[in-house]
CSV table of N, CA and C in Angstrom, one decimal:
chain,number,residue,atom,x,y,z
A,1,MET,N,0.9,-1.2,0.0
A,1,MET,CA,0.0,0.0,0.0
A,1,MET,C,0.9,1.3,0.0
A,2,SER,N,0.4,2.3,-0.6
A,2,SER,CA,1.1,3.5,-0.6
A,2,SER,C,1.0,4.1,0.8
A,3,ARG,N,1.8,5.3,0.9
A,3,ARG,CA,1.8,6.0,2.1
A,3,ARG,C,0.4,6.5,2.5
A,4,ALA,N,-0.3,6.9,1.5
A,4,ALA,CA,-1.7,7.5,1.7
A,4,ALA,C,-2.8,6.4,2.1
A,5,GLY,N,-2.3,5.2,2.0
A,5,GLY,CA,-3.3,4.2,2.3
A,5,GLY,C,-4.1,3.7,1.0
A,6,ALA,N,-3.7,4.2,-0.1
A,6,ALA,CA,-4.4,3.8,-1.4
A,6,ALA,C,-3.6,2.7,-2.0
A,7,LEU,N,-4.3,1.8,-2.7
A,7,LEU,CA,-3.7,0.7,-3.3
A,7,LEU,C,-2.9,1.1,-4.6
A,8,SER,N,-1.7,0.6,-4.8
A,8,SER,CA,-1.0,0.9,-6.0
A,8,SER,C,-1.3,-0.3,-6.9
A,9,PRO,N,-0.9,-0.1,-8.3
A,9,PRO,CA,-1.1,-1.2,-9.2
A,9,PRO,C,-0.4,-2.5,-8.9
A,10,THR,N,0.7,-2.3,-8.0
A,10,THR,CA,1.5,-3.6,-7.7
A,10,THR,C,1.1,-4.2,-6.5
A,11,ASP,N,0.2,-3.6,-5.6
A,11,ASP,CA,-0.3,-4.3,-4.5
A,11,ASP,C,-1.1,-5.5,-4.9
A,12,ASP,N,-1.0,-6.5,-3.9
A,12,ASP,CA,-1.6,-7.8,-4.0
A,12,ASP,C,-2.8,-7.9,-3.0
A,13,PHE,N,-4.0,-7.7,-3.5
A,13,PHE,CA,-5.1,-7.7,-2.6
A,13,PHE,C,-5.7,-9.1,-2.4
A,14,PHE,N,-5.2,-10.1,-3.0
A,14,PHE,CA,-5.8,-11.5,-2.8
A,14,PHE,C,-5.4,-12.0,-1.5
A,15,VAL,N,-6.2,-11.9,-0.6
A,15,VAL,CA,-6.0,-12.5,0.8
A,15,VAL,C,-6.6,-14.0,0.7
A,16,CYS,N,-7.7,-14.1,-0.1
A,16,CYS,CA,-8.2,-15.4,-0.3
A,16,CYS,C,-9.0,-15.3,-1.7
A,17,ASP,N,-9.4,-16.4,-2.2
A,17,ASP,CA,-10.1,-16.4,-3.5
A,17,ASP,C,-11.6,-16.7,-3.3
A,18,PHE,N,-12.4,-16.3,-4.2
A,18,PHE,CA,-13.9,-16.5,-4.0
A,18,PHE,C,-14.2,-18.0,-3.8
A,19,PHE,N,-13.7,-18.8,-4.6
A,19,PHE,CA,-14.1,-20.3,-4.5
A,19,PHE,C,-13.4,-20.9,-3.2
A,20,GLY,N,-12.4,-20.4,-2.8
A,20,GLY,CA,-11.8,-20.9,-1.5
A,20,GLY,C,-12.5,-20.5,-0.4
A,21,ALA,N,-13.4,-19.4,-0.5
A,21,ALA,CA,-14.2,-19.0,0.7
A,21,ALA,C,-15.5,-19.9,1.0
A,22,ALA,N,-15.9,-20.6,-0.1
A,22,ALA,CA,-17.1,-21.4,0.1
A,22,ALA,C,-16.8,-22.6,1.0
A,23,PRO,N,-17.8,-22.9,1.9
A,23,PRO,CA,-17.7,-23.9,2.8
A,23,PRO,C,-17.4,-25.2,2.1
A,24,LYS,N,-16.6,-26.1,2.7
A,24,LYS,CA,-16.2,-27.4,1.9
A,24,LYS,C,-17.5,-28.2,1.7
A,25,HIS,N,-18.5,-28.2,2.6
A,25,HIS,CA,-19.7,-28.9,2.4
A,25,HIS,C,-20.6,-28.3,1.3
A,26,ASP,N,-20.3,-27.2,0.8
A,26,ASP,CA,-21.2,-26.6,-0.2
A,26,ASP,C,-20.6,-26.9,-1.6
A,27,LEU,N,-20.6,-28.2,-1.9
A,27,LEU,CA,-20.1,-28.7,-3.2
A,27,LEU,C,-20.9,-28.1,-4.4
A,28,ALA,N,-22.2,-27.9,-4.2
A,28,ALA,CA,-23.0,-27.5,-5.3
A,28,ALA,C,-22.6,-26.2,-5.9
A,29,SER,N,-22.2,-25.3,-5.0
A,29,SER,CA,-21.7,-23.9,-5.6
A,29,SER,C,-20.3,-24.0,-6.2
A,30,MET,N,-19.6,-25.0,-5.8
A,30,MET,CA,-18.2,-25.1,-6.3
A,30,MET,C,-18.2,-25.9,-7.6
A,31,GLU,N,-19.1,-26.8,-7.9
A,31,GLU,CA,-19.0,-27.5,-9.1
A,31,GLU,C,-19.8,-27.0,-10.3
A,32,HIS,N,-20.6,-25.9,-10.1
A,32,HIS,CA,-21.4,-25.3,-11.2
A,32,HIS,C,-20.8,-23.9,-11.4
A,33,PRO,N,-20.7,-23.6,-12.7
A,33,PRO,CA,-20.1,-22.2,-13.1
A,33,PRO,C,-21.2,-21.2,-12.8
A,34,LEU,N,-20.9,-20.4,-12.0
A,34,LEU,CA,-21.8,-19.2,-11.6
A,34,LEU,C,-21.5,-18.1,-12.6
A,35,PHE,N,-20.3,-17.9,-13.1
A,35,PHE,CA,-19.9,-16.8,-13.8
A,35,PHE,C,-19.7,-17.1,-15.3
A,36,SER,N,-20.1,-16.2,-16.1
A,36,SER,CA,-19.9,-16.3,-17.6
A,36,SER,C,-18.5,-16.1,-17.9
A,37,LEU,N,-17.9,-16.8,-18.9
A,37,LEU,CA,-16.6,-16.6,-19.4
A,37,LEU,C,-16.7,-15.7,-20.7
A,38,SER,N,-17.9,-15.3,-21.1
A,38,SER,CA,-18.1,-14.5,-22.2
A,38,SER,C,-18.0,-12.9,-21.8
A,39,THR,N,-17.6,-12.2,-22.8
A,39,THR,CA,-17.7,-10.7,-22.5
A,39,THR,C,-19.0,-10.2,-23.0
A,40,ARG,N,-19.7,-11.0,-23.9
A,40,ARG,CA,-21.0,-10.6,-24.4
A,40,ARG,C,-22.1,-11.1,-23.3
A,41,PRO,N,-23.2,-10.4,-23.3
A,41,PRO,CA,-24.2,-10.8,-22.2
A,41,PRO,C,-24.7,-12.2,-22.4
A,42,ASP,N,-24.6,-13.0,-21.4
A,42,ASP,CA,-25.1,-14.4,-21.4
A,42,ASP,C,-26.3,-14.4,-20.6
A,43,ARG,N,-27.5,-14.5,-21.3
A,43,ARG,CA,-28.8,-14.5,-20.7
A,43,ARG,C,-29.5,-15.8,-20.6
A,44,ARG,N,-28.7,-16.9,-20.8
A,44,ARG,CA,-29.1,-18.2,-20.6
A,44,ARG,C,-29.5,-18.5,-19.1
A,45,ILE,N,-30.5,-19.2,-18.9
A,45,ILE,CA,-30.8,-19.8,-17.6
A,45,ILE,C,-30.2,-21.2,-17.5
A,46,LEU,N,-29.4,-21.4,-16.6
A,46,LEU,CA,-28.6,-22.6,-16.5
A,46,LEU,C,-29.1,-23.4,-15.2
A,47,ASN,N,-29.3,-24.7,-15.5
A,47,ASN,CA,-29.8,-25.6,-14.5
A,47,ASN,C,-28.9,-26.7,-14.3
A,48,TYR,N,-28.6,-27.0,-13.1
A,48,TYR,CA,-27.6,-28.2,-12.8
A,48,TYR,C,-28.3,-29.1,-11.7
A,49,THR,N,-28.3,-30.3,-11.8
A,49,THR,CA,-28.6,-31.3,-10.7
A,49,THR,C,-27.6,-32.3,-10.5
A,50,HIS,N,-27.3,-32.5,-9.2
A,50,HIS,CA,-26.3,-33.5,-8.9
A,50,HIS,C,-26.6,-33.9,-7.5
A,51,ASN,N,-26.7,-35.3,-7.3
A,51,ASN,CA,-27.1,-35.9,-6.0
A,51,ASN,C,-28.3,-35.2,-5.3
A,52,ASP,N,-29.3,-35.0,-6.0
A,52,ASP,CA,-30.6,-34.4,-5.6
A,52,ASP,C,-30.5,-33.0,-5.2
A,53,VAL,N,-29.3,-32.3,-5.5
A,53,VAL,CA,-29.1,-30.8,-5.3
A,53,VAL,C,-29.4,-30.1,-6.6
A,54,GLU,N,-30.3,-29.2,-6.6
A,54,GLU,CA,-30.5,-28.5,-7.8
A,54,GLU,C,-30.0,-27.0,-7.7
A,55,VAL,N,-29.3,-26.5,-8.7
A,55,VAL,CA,-28.8,-25.1,-8.7
A,55,VAL,C,-29.3,-24.6,-10.1
A,56,THR,N,-30.0,-23.3,-10.0
A,56,THR,CA,-30.4,-22.6,-11.1
A,56,THR,C,-29.7,-21.3,-11.0
A,57,VAL,N,-29.1,-20.9,-12.2
A,57,VAL,CA,-28.4,-19.5,-12.2
A,57,VAL,C,-29.3,-18.8,-13.3
A,58,THR,N,-29.9,-17.6,-12.8
A,58,THR,CA,-30.8,-16.9,-13.7
A,58,THR,C,-30.1,-15.5,-13.8
A,59,PRO,N,-29.7,-15.1,-15.0
A,59,PRO,CA,-29.2,-13.8,-15.2
A,59,PRO,C,-30.2,-12.7,-15.3
A,60,SER,N,-29.9,-11.5,-15.2
A,60,SER,CA,-30.8,-10.4,-15.4
A,60,SER,C,-30.7,-10.0,-16.9
A,61,VAL,N,-31.5,-9.0,-17.3
A,61,VAL,CA,-31.5,-8.6,-18.7
A,61,VAL,C,-30.1,-8.1,-19.1
A,62,ARG,N,-29.3,-7.8,-18.2
A,62,ARG,CA,-27.9,-7.3,-18.5
A,62,ARG,C,-27.0,-8.5,-18.8
A,63,GLY,N,-27.5,-9.8,-18.4
A,63,GLY,CA,-26.6,-10.9,-18.5
A,63,GLY,C,-26.1,-11.4,-17.2
A,64,ARG,N,-25.6,-12.6,-17.2
A,64,ARG,CA,-25.0,-13.3,-16.0
A,64,ARG,C,-23.7,-12.6,-15.7
A,65,ALA,N,-23.4,-12.5,-14.4
A,65,ALA,CA,-22.1,-12.0,-13.9
A,65,ALA,C,-20.9,-12.7,-14.7
A,66,THR,N,-19.9,-11.9,-15.0
A,66,THR,CA,-18.8,-12.5,-15.8
A,66,THR,C,-17.7,-12.8,-14.8
A,67,ILE,N,-16.7,-13.6,-15.3
A,67,ILE,CA,-15.6,-14.0,-14.6
A,67,ILE,C,-14.7,-12.7,-14.2
A,68,PHE,N,-14.9,-11.6,-15.0
A,68,PHE,CA,-14.3,-10.4,-14.7
A,68,PHE,C,-14.9,-9.7,-13.5
A,69,ASP,N,-16.3,-9.8,-13.4
A,69,ASP,CA,-17.0,-9.3,-12.3
A,69,ASP,C,-16.7,-10.0,-10.9
A,70,ALA,N,-16.1,-11.2,-11.1
A,70,ALA,CA,-15.8,-12.0,-9.9
A,70,ALA,C,-14.6,-11.2,-9.2
A,71,ASP,N,-13.8,-10.5,-10.0
A,71,ASP,CA,-12.7,-9.7,-9.3
A,71,ASP,C,-13.2,-8.8,-8.2
A,72,ILE,N,-14.4,-8.3,-8.4
A,72,ILE,CA,-15.0,-7.4,-7.4
A,72,ILE,C,-15.3,-8.2,-6.1
A,73,LEU,N,-15.9,-9.4,-6.4
A,73,LEU,CA,-16.2,-10.2,-5.1
A,73,LEU,C,-15.0,-10.6,-4.4
A,74,ILE,N,-13.9,-11.0,-5.2
A,74,ILE,CA,-12.6,-11.3,-4.6
A,74,ILE,C,-12.1,-10.2,-3.8
A,75,PHE,N,-12.2,-9.0,-4.3
A,75,PHE,CA,-11.7,-7.8,-3.6
A,75,PHE,C,-12.5,-7.6,-2.3
A,76,CYS,N,-13.8,-7.7,-2.3
A,76,CYS,CA,-14.6,-7.5,-1.2
A,76,CYS,C,-14.3,-8.7,-0.2
A,77,ILE,N,-14.2,-9.9,-0.6
A,77,ILE,CA,-13.8,-11.0,0.3
A,77,ILE,C,-12.5,-10.8,0.9
A,78,SER,N,-11.5,-10.3,0.1
A,78,SER,CA,-10.2,-9.9,0.8
A,78,SER,C,-10.2,-8.9,1.9
A,79,GLN,N,-11.1,-7.9,1.7
A,79,GLN,CA,-11.3,-6.9,2.7
A,79,GLN,C,-11.9,-7.5,3.9
A,80,LEU,N,-12.8,-8.4,3.7
A,80,LEU,CA,-13.5,-9.0,4.9
A,80,LEU,C,-12.5,-10.0,5.6
A,81,MET,N,-11.7,-10.7,4.8
A,81,MET,CA,-10.7,-11.6,5.4
A,81,MET,C,-9.6,-10.8,6.2
A,82,ALA,N,-9.3,-9.7,5.7
A,82,ALA,CA,-8.3,-8.9,6.4
A,82,ALA,C,-8.8,-8.4,7.6
A,83,ALA,N,-10.0,-8.0,7.7
A,83,ALA,CA,-10.7,-7.5,8.9
A,83,ALA,C,-10.8,-8.7,9.9
A,84,LEU,N,-11.2,-9.9,9.5
A,84,LEU,CA,-11.2,-11.0,10.3
A,84,LEU,C,-9.9,-11.4,10.9
A,85,ASN,N,-8.9,-11.4,10.1
A,85,ASN,CA,-7.5,-11.7,10.5
A,85,ASN,C,-7.0,-10.8,11.5
A,86,ALA,N,-7.4,-9.5,11.4
A,86,ALA,CA,-7.0,-8.4,12.3
A,86,ALA,C,-7.8,-8.3,13.5
A,87,GLY,N,-8.9,-9.1,13.6
A,87,GLY,CA,-9.7,-9.1,14.7
A,87,GLY,C,-10.7,-7.9,14.8
A,88,ARG,N,-10.9,-7.3,13.6
A,88,ARG,CA,-11.9,-6.2,13.5
A,88,ARG,C,-13.2,-6.7,13.1
A,89,PRO,N,-14.3,-6.0,13.6
A,89,PRO,CA,-15.6,-6.4,13.3
A,89,PRO,C,-15.9,-6.3,11.8
A,90,THR,N,-16.7,-7.2,11.3
A,90,THR,CA,-17.1,-7.3,9.9
A,90,THR,C,-18.6,-7.1,9.8
A,91,ALA,N,-19.1,-6.8,8.5
A,91,ALA,CA,-20.5,-6.7,8.1
A,91,ALA,C,-20.6,-7.0,6.8
A,92,ARG,N,-21.9,-7.4,6.4
A,92,ARG,CA,-22.1,-7.6,4.9
A,92,ARG,C,-22.0,-6.4,4.0
A,93,THR,N,-22.1,-5.3,4.5
A,93,THR,CA,-22.0,-4.1,3.8
A,93,THR,C,-20.6,-3.5,3.8
A,94,LEU,N,-20.0,-3.3,2.7
A,94,LEU,CA,-18.6,-2.7,2.7
A,94,LEU,C,-18.7,-1.4,1.9
A,95,THR,N,-18.0,-0.4,2.4
A,95,THR,CA,-17.9,0.9,1.7
A,95,THR,C,-16.4,0.9,1.2
A,96,LEU,N,-16.4,1.1,-0.1
A,96,LEU,CA,-15.0,1.0,-0.8
A,96,LEU,C,-14.7,2.2,-1.6
A,97,THR,N,-13.5,2.5,-1.8
A,97,THR,CA,-13.1,3.6,-2.6
A,97,THR,C,-13.1,3.1,-4.0
A,98,ALA,N,-13.8,3.6,-4.9
A,98,ALA,CA,-14.0,3.1,-6.3
A,98,ALA,C,-12.7,3.1,-6.9
A,99,HIS,N,-11.9,4.1,-6.8
A,99,HIS,CA,-10.6,4.2,-7.4
A,99,HIS,C,-9.7,3.1,-7.0
A,100,ASP,N,-9.7,2.8,-5.7
A,100,ASP,CA,-8.9,1.7,-5.2
A,100,ASP,C,-9.3,0.4,-5.7
A,101,LEU,N,-10.6,0.2,-5.7
A,101,LEU,CA,-11.2,-1.1,-6.3
A,101,LEU,C,-10.8,-1.3,-7.7
A,102,LEU,N,-10.9,-0.2,-8.6
A,102,LEU,CA,-10.4,-0.3,-9.9
A,102,LEU,C,-8.9,-0.7,-10.0
A,103,LEU,N,-8.0,0.1,-9.2
A,103,LEU,CA,-6.6,-0.3,-9.3
A,103,LEU,C,-6.4,-1.7,-8.9
A,104,ALA,N,-7.0,-2.2,-7.7
A,104,ALA,CA,-6.7,-3.5,-7.2
A,104,ALA,C,-7.2,-4.6,-8.1
A,105,THR,N,-8.2,-4.4,-8.9
A,105,THR,CA,-8.6,-5.4,-9.9
A,105,THR,C,-8.0,-5.1,-11.2
A,106,ARG,N,-7.0,-4.3,-11.3
A,106,ARG,CA,-6.1,-4.2,-12.5
A,106,ARG,C,-7.0,-3.6,-13.6
A,107,ARG,N,-7.8,-2.6,-13.3
A,107,ARG,CA,-8.7,-1.9,-14.3
A,107,ARG,C,-8.2,-0.5,-14.4
A,108,GLU,N,-8.4,0.1,-15.6
A,108,GLU,CA,-8.1,1.5,-15.8
A,108,GLU,C,-9.0,2.4,-14.9
A,109,THR,N,-8.6,3.6,-14.7
A,109,THR,CA,-9.3,4.5,-13.9
A,109,THR,C,-9.9,5.6,-14.7
A,110,SER,N,-10.2,5.4,-16.0
A,110,SER,CA,-10.9,6.4,-16.8
A,110,SER,C,-12.3,6.5,-16.5
A,111,GLY,N,-13.0,7.5,-17.1
A,111,GLY,CA,-14.4,7.6,-16.9
A,111,GLY,C,-15.2,6.4,-17.3
A,112,ASP,N,-14.7,5.8,-18.5
A,112,ASP,CA,-15.4,4.6,-19.0
A,112,ASP,C,-15.3,3.4,-18.0
A,113,SER,N,-14.2,3.4,-17.2
A,113,SER,CA,-14.0,2.3,-16.3
A,113,SER,C,-15.0,2.4,-15.2
A,114,TYR,N,-15.3,3.6,-14.8
A,114,TYR,CA,-16.4,3.8,-13.7
A,114,TYR,C,-17.7,3.3,-14.3
A,115,ARG,N,-18.0,3.6,-15.5
A,115,ARG,CA,-19.3,3.1,-16.1
A,115,ARG,C,-19.4,1.6,-16.1
A,116,ARG,N,-18.3,0.9,-16.5
A,116,ARG,CA,-18.1,-0.5,-16.5
A,116,ARG,C,-18.3,-1.1,-15.1
A,117,LEU,N,-17.7,-0.4,-14.2
A,117,LEU,CA,-17.8,-0.9,-12.8
A,117,LEU,C,-19.2,-0.9,-12.3
A,118,ARG,N,-20.0,0.1,-12.7
A,118,ARG,CA,-21.4,0.2,-12.4
A,118,ARG,C,-22.2,-1.0,-13.1
A,119,GLN,N,-21.8,-1.3,-14.3
A,119,GLN,CA,-22.4,-2.4,-15.0
A,119,GLN,C,-22.0,-3.7,-14.3
A,120,ALA,N,-20.9,-3.9,-13.9
A,120,ALA,CA,-20.5,-5.1,-13.1
A,120,ALA,C,-21.3,-5.2,-11.9
A,121,PHE,N,-21.5,-4.2,-11.2
A,121,PHE,CA,-22.5,-4.3,-9.9
A,121,PHE,C,-23.8,-4.7,-10.3
A,122,GLU,N,-24.2,-4.2,-11.4
A,122,GLU,CA,-25.7,-4.5,-11.8
A,122,GLU,C,-25.8,-6.0,-12.2
A,123,ARG,N,-24.7,-6.6,-12.9
A,123,ARG,CA,-24.7,-8.0,-13.2
A,123,ARG,C,-24.6,-8.8,-11.9
A,124,LEU,N,-23.7,-8.4,-11.0
A,124,LEU,CA,-23.5,-9.2,-9.7
A,124,LEU,C,-24.9,-9.2,-9.0
A,125,ALA,N,-25.5,-8.2,-8.9
A,125,ALA,CA,-26.8,-8.0,-8.2
A,125,ALA,C,-27.9,-8.7,-8.9
A,126,GLY,N,-27.8,-8.8,-10.2
A,126,GLY,CA,-28.9,-9.3,-11.1
A,126,GLY,C,-28.8,-10.8,-11.3
A,127,THR,N,-27.6,-11.4,-11.1
A,127,THR,CA,-27.5,-12.8,-11.3
A,127,THR,C,-28.0,-13.5,-10.0
A,128,ARG,N,-29.1,-14.3,-10.3
A,128,ARG,CA,-29.7,-14.9,-9.2
A,128,ARG,C,-29.4,-16.5,-9.2
A,129,ILE,N,-29.2,-17.0,-7.9
A,129,ILE,CA,-29.0,-18.3,-7.8
A,129,ILE,C,-30.1,-18.9,-6.9
A,130,THR,N,-30.7,-20.0,-7.4
A,130,THR,CA,-31.8,-20.7,-6.6
A,130,THR,C,-31.3,-22.2,-6.5
A,131,THR,N,-31.4,-22.6,-5.2
A,131,THR,CA,-30.9,-23.9,-4.9
A,131,THR,C,-31.7,-24.5,-3.8
A,132,ASN,N,-31.6,-25.9,-3.7
A,132,ASN,CA,-32.3,-26.6,-2.6
A,132,ASN,C,-31.4,-27.4,-1.8
A,133,ILE,N,-30.3,-26.7,-1.4
A,133,ILE,CA,-29.3,-27.4,-0.6
A,133,ILE,C,-29.9,-27.8,0.7
A,134,ARG,N,-29.6,-29.1,1.0
A,134,ARG,CA,-30.2,-29.7,2.2
A,134,ARG,C,-29.2,-29.5,3.4
A,135,THR,N,-30.0,-29.4,4.6
A,135,THR,CA,-29.2,-29.3,5.8
A,135,THR,C,-29.8,-30.4,6.7
A,136,GLY,N,-29.1,-31.5,6.9
A,136,GLY,CA,-29.6,-32.7,7.6
A,136,GLY,C,-30.7,-33.3,6.8
A,137,ASP,N,-31.9,-33.5,7.5
A,137,ASP,CA,-33.0,-34.1,6.7
A,137,ASP,C,-34.0,-33.1,6.2
A,138,THR,N,-33.6,-31.8,6.3
A,138,THR,CA,-34.5,-30.7,5.8
A,138,THR,C,-34.0,-30.1,4.5
A,139,GLU,N,-34.9,-30.0,3.6
A,139,GLU,CA,-34.5,-29.4,2.3
A,139,GLU,C,-35.1,-27.9,2.3
A,140,VAL,N,-34.2,-27.0,2.0
A,140,VAL,CA,-34.6,-25.6,2.0
A,140,VAL,C,-34.3,-25.1,0.6
A,141,THR,N,-35.3,-24.6,-0.1
A,141,THR,CA,-35.1,-24.0,-1.4
A,141,THR,C,-35.0,-22.4,-1.2
A,142,SER,N,-33.9,-21.9,-1.7
A,142,SER,CA,-33.8,-20.4,-1.5
A,142,SER,C,-33.2,-19.9,-2.7
A,143,GLY,N,-33.4,-18.5,-2.9
A,143,GLY,CA,-32.9,-17.8,-4.0
A,143,GLY,C,-32.2,-16.5,-3.5
A,144,PHE,N,-31.1,-16.1,-4.2
A,144,PHE,CA,-30.3,-15.0,-3.7
A,144,PHE,C,-29.4,-14.5,-4.9
A,145,GLY,N,-28.9,-13.3,-4.8
A,145,GLY,CA,-28.0,-12.7,-5.7
A,145,GLY,C,-26.6,-12.9,-5.2
A,146,LEU,N,-25.7,-12.7,-6.2
A,146,LEU,CA,-24.2,-12.7,-5.7
A,146,LEU,C,-23.9,-11.6,-4.7
A,147,ILE,N,-24.5,-10.4,-5.0
A,147,ILE,CA,-24.5,-9.3,-4.1
A,147,ILE,C,-26.0,-9.0,-3.9
A,148,GLU,N,-26.2,-8.5,-2.7
A,148,GLU,CA,-27.7,-8.1,-2.5
A,148,GLU,C,-28.0,-6.7,-3.1
A,149,SER,N,-27.1,-5.8,-2.9
A,149,SER,CA,-27.3,-4.5,-3.4
A,149,SER,C,-25.9,-3.7,-3.6
A,150,TRP,N,-25.9,-2.6,-4.2
A,150,TRP,CA,-24.8,-1.7,-4.4
A,150,TRP,C,-25.4,-0.3,-4.4
A,151,GLU,N,-24.6,0.6,-4.1
A,151,GLU,CA,-25.0,2.0,-4.0
A,151,GLU,C,-23.8,3.0,-4.4
A,152,ILE,N,-24.0,3.9,-5.2
A,152,ILE,CA,-23.0,4.9,-5.4
A,152,ILE,C,-23.2,5.8,-4.3
A,153,VAL,N,-22.1,5.9,-3.4
A,153,VAL,CA,-22.3,6.7,-2.2
A,153,VAL,C,-22.0,8.2,-2.4
A,154,ARG,N,-21.1,8.5,-3.3
A,154,ARG,CA,-20.8,9.9,-3.6
A,154,ARG,C,-20.2,10.2,-4.9
A,155,LYS,N,-20.4,11.3,-5.5
A,155,LYS,CA,-19.9,11.6,-6.9
A,155,LYS,C,-19.2,13.0,-6.7
A,156,THR,N,-18.2,13.2,-7.6
A,156,THR,CA,-17.6,14.5,-7.6
A,156,THR,C,-18.4,15.3,-8.6
A,157,ARG,N,-18.1,16.6,-8.7
A,157,ARG,CA,-18.8,17.4,-9.7
A,157,ARG,C,-18.8,16.9,-11.1
A,158,LYS,N,-17.7,16.2,-11.4
A,158,LYS,CA,-17.5,15.6,-12.7
A,158,LYS,C,-18.3,14.3,-12.9
A,159,GLY,N,-19.0,13.8,-12.0
A,159,GLY,CA,-19.7,12.7,-12.1
A,159,GLY,C,-19.0,11.4,-11.7
A,160,ARG,N,-17.8,11.4,-11.4
A,160,ARG,CA,-16.9,10.2,-11.1
A,160,ARG,C,-17.3,9.7,-9.8
A,161,MET,N,-17.4,8.4,-9.7
A,161,MET,CA,-17.6,7.7,-8.4
A,161,MET,C,-16.4,7.8,-7.5
A,162,VAL,N,-16.7,8.2,-6.3
A,162,VAL,CA,-15.6,8.4,-5.3
A,162,VAL,C,-15.6,7.1,-4.5
A,163,SER,N,-16.8,6.7,-4.0
A,163,SER,CA,-16.9,5.6,-3.2
A,163,SER,C,-18.2,4.9,-3.5
A,164,VAL,N,-18.2,3.5,-3.2
A,164,VAL,CA,-19.4,2.7,-3.4
A,164,VAL,C,-19.6,1.9,-2.2
A,165,SER,N,-20.9,1.5,-2.0
A,165,SER,CA,-21.2,0.7,-0.9
A,165,SER,C,-21.8,-0.7,-1.6
A,166,VAL,N,-21.3,-1.8,-1.0
A,166,VAL,CA,-21.7,-3.1,-1.7
A,166,VAL,C,-22.2,-4.0,-0.5
A,167,THR,N,-23.4,-4.5,-0.6
A,167,THR,CA,-23.9,-5.4,0.4
A,167,THR,C,-23.9,-6.8,-0.2
A,168,LEU,N,-23.1,-7.7,0.4
A,168,LEU,CA,-22.9,-9.0,-0.2
A,168,LEU,C,-24.1,-9.8,0.3
A,169,SER,N,-24.4,-10.9,-0.5
A,169,SER,CA,-25.6,-11.8,-0.2
A,169,SER,C,-25.3,-12.5,1.2
A,170,GLU,N,-26.3,-12.9,1.9
A,170,GLU,CA,-26.1,-13.6,3.1
A,170,GLU,C,-25.3,-14.8,2.9
A,171,TRP,N,-25.6,-15.5,1.8
A,171,TRP,CA,-24.9,-16.8,1.5
A,171,TRP,C,-23.4,-16.5,1.4
A,172,LEU,N,-23.0,-15.5,0.6
A,172,LEU,CA,-21.6,-15.2,0.4
A,172,LEU,C,-20.9,-14.8,1.7
A,173,TYR,N,-21.6,-14.0,2.5
A,173,TYR,CA,-21.0,-13.5,3.7
A,173,TYR,C,-20.8,-14.7,4.7
A,174,ARG,N,-21.8,-15.6,4.7
A,174,ARG,CA,-21.6,-16.8,5.6
A,174,ARG,C,-20.5,-17.6,5.1
A,175,ALA,N,-20.3,-17.8,3.8
A,175,ALA,CA,-19.2,-18.5,3.3
A,175,ALA,C,-17.9,-18.0,3.6
A,176,VAL,N,-17.8,-16.6,3.6
A,176,VAL,CA,-16.5,-16.0,4.0
A,176,VAL,C,-16.2,-16.2,5.5
A,177,LEU,N,-17.2,-16.0,6.4
A,177,LEU,CA,-17.0,-16.2,7.8
A,177,LEU,C,-16.8,-17.7,8.2
A,178,SER,N,-17.1,-18.7,7.3
A,178,SER,CA,-16.8,-20.1,7.5
A,178,SER,C,-15.3,-20.3,7.2
């Protein structure tokens, strides 16, 4: 980190990776691709069934979250892991500096990059997972987004994002705490 506390392009923010944060017993989420590898909007509804566990990934009209959008989740998870490792309190909602997020995920910091960051938040919030993961002898079917919500907290006069607030899904937050 630089002296001012901002991330530089050479800083390594990967404290953990997204798939490593999933609980080991949650095999359903690890064996099915949640993210699109395509840069074009993937609007297909994907259904997977294995050992009586069903997973459905439903994209929004903007498409399924991409593997590039996963960088944002990895950054959020790394921030949570750093707080946990330091003994600081954590919460599902994180307030991030948009510029640092762009640098840490190796993205440009041009005006267009801020627009693409907003689109990534929309895909992450819009990609819905529905599953019937069993706990003991009880089957619970639930649906959730990769992130619950996002909010542009502040803009400068030029319209650039200065900071954003991201609320992770309860599922993802529990996976990180595990």
